Short mmCIF file of C-alpha atoms in Angstrom, two decimals:
data_model
loop_
_atom_site.label_atom_id
_atom_site.label_comp_id
_atom_site.label_asym_id
_atom_site.label_seq_id
_atom_site.Cartn_x
_atom_site.Cartn_y
_atom_site.Cartn_z
CA MET A 512 -248.81 -109.70 -27.29
CA PRO A 513 -250.49 -112.76 -28.04
CA SER A 514 -249.51 -114.90 -31.45
CA ASN A 515 -252.51 -114.74 -34.09
CA ASP A 516 -253.39 -118.41 -32.06
CA GLY A 517 -253.96 -116.79 -28.97
CA TYR A 518 -252.08 -115.96 -25.55
CA ARG A 519 -249.47 -118.22 -23.89
CA VAL A 520 -250.85 -118.62 -20.39
CA GLY A 521 -249.04 -119.91 -17.21
CA VAL A 522 -251.06 -120.99 -14.52
CA VAL A 523 -249.09 -120.77 -11.30
CA GLY A 524 -250.29 -122.95 -8.64
CA ALA A 525 -251.88 -125.15 -11.15
CA THR A 526 -252.00 -128.41 -8.82
CA GLY A 527 -254.18 -126.68 -6.11
CA ALA A 528 -257.83 -126.29 -5.90
CA VAL A 529 -257.71 -122.78 -7.01
CA GLY A 530 -255.25 -123.58 -9.94
CA SER A 531 -257.04 -126.50 -10.91
CA THR A 532 -260.58 -124.19 -11.00
CA ILE A 533 -258.70 -121.49 -12.84
CA LEU A 534 -257.92 -124.33 -15.71
CA GLU A 535 -261.58 -125.35 -15.65
CA VAL A 536 -262.67 -121.62 -15.98
CA LEU A 537 -260.27 -121.51 -18.97
CA GLU A 538 -261.68 -124.41 -20.72
CA GLU A 539 -265.28 -123.75 -20.29
CA ARG A 540 -265.04 -120.36 -21.27
CA ARG A 541 -262.70 -120.91 -24.14
CA PHE A 542 -260.06 -118.60 -23.23
CA PRO A 543 -258.15 -117.71 -26.34
CA ALA A 544 -255.15 -119.47 -25.38
CA SER A 545 -252.60 -120.80 -27.77
CA GLU A 546 -250.70 -122.66 -24.90
CA VAL A 547 -251.75 -123.27 -20.98
CA ILE A 548 -248.58 -123.89 -18.91
CA PRO A 549 -249.23 -125.50 -15.31
CA LEU A 550 -246.65 -124.17 -12.94
CA ALA A 551 -246.06 -125.45 -9.62
CA SER A 552 -243.42 -126.51 -7.19
CA ALA A 553 -240.63 -128.98 -8.01
CA ARG A 554 -242.81 -131.51 -5.89
CA SER A 555 -245.46 -131.25 -8.58
CA ALA A 556 -243.75 -131.20 -11.57
CA GLY A 557 -244.27 -134.13 -13.84
CA THR A 558 -247.89 -134.82 -12.79
CA LYS A 559 -250.63 -133.93 -15.35
CA VAL A 560 -253.78 -131.81 -14.96
CA PRO A 561 -256.65 -132.32 -17.10
CA PHE A 562 -257.38 -129.55 -19.29
CA ARG A 563 -259.26 -129.58 -22.76
CA ARG A 564 -259.96 -133.53 -22.98
CA SER A 565 -256.28 -133.92 -22.46
CA GLU A 566 -253.97 -133.46 -19.91
CA LEU A 567 -251.02 -131.14 -19.54
CA GLU A 568 -247.75 -131.85 -17.65
CA VAL A 569 -246.94 -129.56 -14.72
CA ARG A 570 -243.92 -127.60 -14.89
CA GLU A 571 -241.60 -126.70 -12.29
CA LEU A 572 -241.59 -122.83 -11.76
CA THR A 573 -238.27 -121.74 -12.63
CA GLU A 574 -236.82 -118.88 -14.39
CA ASP A 575 -236.77 -120.91 -17.75
CA SER A 576 -240.35 -122.21 -17.57
CA ILE A 577 -241.78 -118.64 -17.25
CA GLN A 578 -240.23 -117.50 -20.55
CA GLY A 579 -242.63 -115.95 -23.16
CA LEU A 580 -245.79 -116.20 -21.21
CA ASP A 581 -248.25 -113.22 -21.99
CA ILE A 582 -250.14 -113.81 -19.01
CA ALA A 583 -249.57 -115.51 -15.60
CA LEU A 584 -252.64 -116.38 -13.51
CA CYS A 585 -251.24 -116.82 -9.90
CA SER A 586 -252.75 -118.54 -7.07
CA ALA A 587 -250.12 -120.38 -5.19
CA GLY A 588 -250.10 -118.30 -2.20
CA GLY A 589 -248.41 -114.94 -1.03
CA ALA A 590 -244.60 -115.92 -0.65
CA VAL A 591 -244.83 -117.43 -3.97
CA SER A 592 -246.38 -114.74 -5.53
CA ALA A 593 -244.24 -111.90 -3.57
CA GLU A 594 -241.10 -114.00 -5.15
CA TRP A 595 -242.26 -114.73 -8.64
CA ALA A 596 -244.68 -112.22 -10.04
CA PRO A 597 -241.75 -109.29 -10.45
CA LYS A 598 -239.75 -112.21 -12.46
CA LEU A 599 -242.86 -113.22 -14.30
CA VAL A 600 -243.18 -109.18 -15.26
CA GLU A 601 -239.60 -109.11 -15.98
CA ALA A 602 -240.17 -112.03 -18.30
CA GLY A 603 -242.83 -110.24 -20.34
CA ALA A 604 -246.21 -111.77 -18.57
CA VAL A 605 -248.94 -109.81 -17.26
CA VAL A 606 -249.49 -111.11 -13.75
CA VAL A 607 -253.31 -111.47 -12.52
CA ASP A 608 -252.58 -112.33 -8.91
CA ASN A 609 -255.08 -114.37 -6.74
CA THR A 610 -253.14 -114.03 -3.53
CA SER A 611 -253.41 -111.68 -0.44
CA TYR A 612 -249.93 -110.24 -1.41
CA TRP A 613 -250.33 -107.63 -3.70
CA ARG A 614 -253.76 -106.69 -2.63
CA MET A 615 -252.83 -103.69 -0.75
CA HIS A 616 -249.64 -102.42 -2.74
CA ASP A 617 -250.73 -98.67 -4.00
CA ASP A 618 -249.01 -99.24 -7.41
CA VAL A 619 -251.03 -102.55 -8.14
CA PRO A 620 -254.49 -101.87 -9.05
CA LEU A 621 -257.20 -104.29 -7.26
CA VAL A 622 -259.78 -104.93 -10.01
CA VAL A 623 -263.37 -106.65 -9.82
CA VAL A 624 -264.58 -107.47 -13.04
CA ASP A 625 -267.79 -105.61 -13.89
CA VAL A 626 -267.56 -103.27 -10.89
CA ASN A 627 -264.11 -101.50 -12.04
CA ASP A 628 -262.68 -102.81 -15.00
CA ASP A 629 -260.90 -99.15 -15.94
CA ALA A 630 -258.37 -99.78 -13.06
CA VAL A 631 -256.54 -102.45 -14.94
CA ALA A 632 -255.32 -99.58 -17.18
CA SER A 633 -253.01 -98.40 -14.39
CA HIS A 634 -251.39 -101.89 -13.86
CA SER A 635 -247.59 -101.89 -14.49
CA GLY A 636 -247.44 -105.61 -14.75
CA ILE A 637 -249.12 -107.01 -11.86
CA VAL A 638 -253.14 -107.01 -11.08
CA ALA A 639 -254.60 -107.70 -8.06
CA ASN A 640 -257.94 -109.30 -7.06
CA PRO A 641 -259.98 -109.39 -3.48
CA ASN A 642 -260.38 -112.25 -1.80
CA CYS A 643 -263.48 -114.48 -3.12
CA THR A 644 -265.92 -113.06 -0.72
CA THR A 645 -265.37 -109.74 -1.21
CA MET A 646 -265.48 -110.13 -5.05
CA GLN A 647 -268.79 -111.60 -4.76
CA LEU A 648 -270.05 -109.02 -2.18
CA MET A 649 -268.75 -106.28 -5.01
CA VAL A 650 -270.59 -107.51 -7.90
CA ALA A 651 -273.66 -107.33 -5.64
CA ILE A 652 -273.37 -104.01 -4.36
CA LYS A 653 -272.15 -102.44 -7.85
CA PRO A 654 -276.11 -101.72 -8.97
CA ILE A 655 -276.45 -100.44 -5.68
CA LEU A 656 -273.64 -97.87 -6.04
CA ASP A 657 -274.89 -96.77 -9.66
CA ALA A 658 -278.31 -96.60 -8.36
CA ALA A 659 -278.23 -94.82 -5.17
CA GLY A 660 -274.14 -93.96 -4.75
CA ILE A 661 -272.49 -95.43 -1.61
CA GLU A 662 -269.26 -94.87 0.42
#
């Protein structure tokens, strides 16, 4: 549950290319975050990442650093996601995973915004998305599905 000020959002893999893009999109879309916490490996801990005309200090991904998150946006690779997504859920976060690890798990909904939004309702703490090319293709194909039906 978000506080009255918004969600506490963790960005796992914040120093990578996808993580930095996630931070840009959160800022650009004015996502209702009360706090954004960039998380990465011990090697990246202490570095700064730009966010909302300021800089955020990257924290090491640890059991302590994930406590109290409402949402975790994960893009640090499949091995990291396999290990940390269940820990994030156990700590109370809903995980949106951008890696390949959770995509084909039967108990994890694979969601494409504006295509199958209702699938998110069946999550048990982890939501996956397909790779970037598939997501773009699905958005283009959805109107054809609606108009003519396809399999």
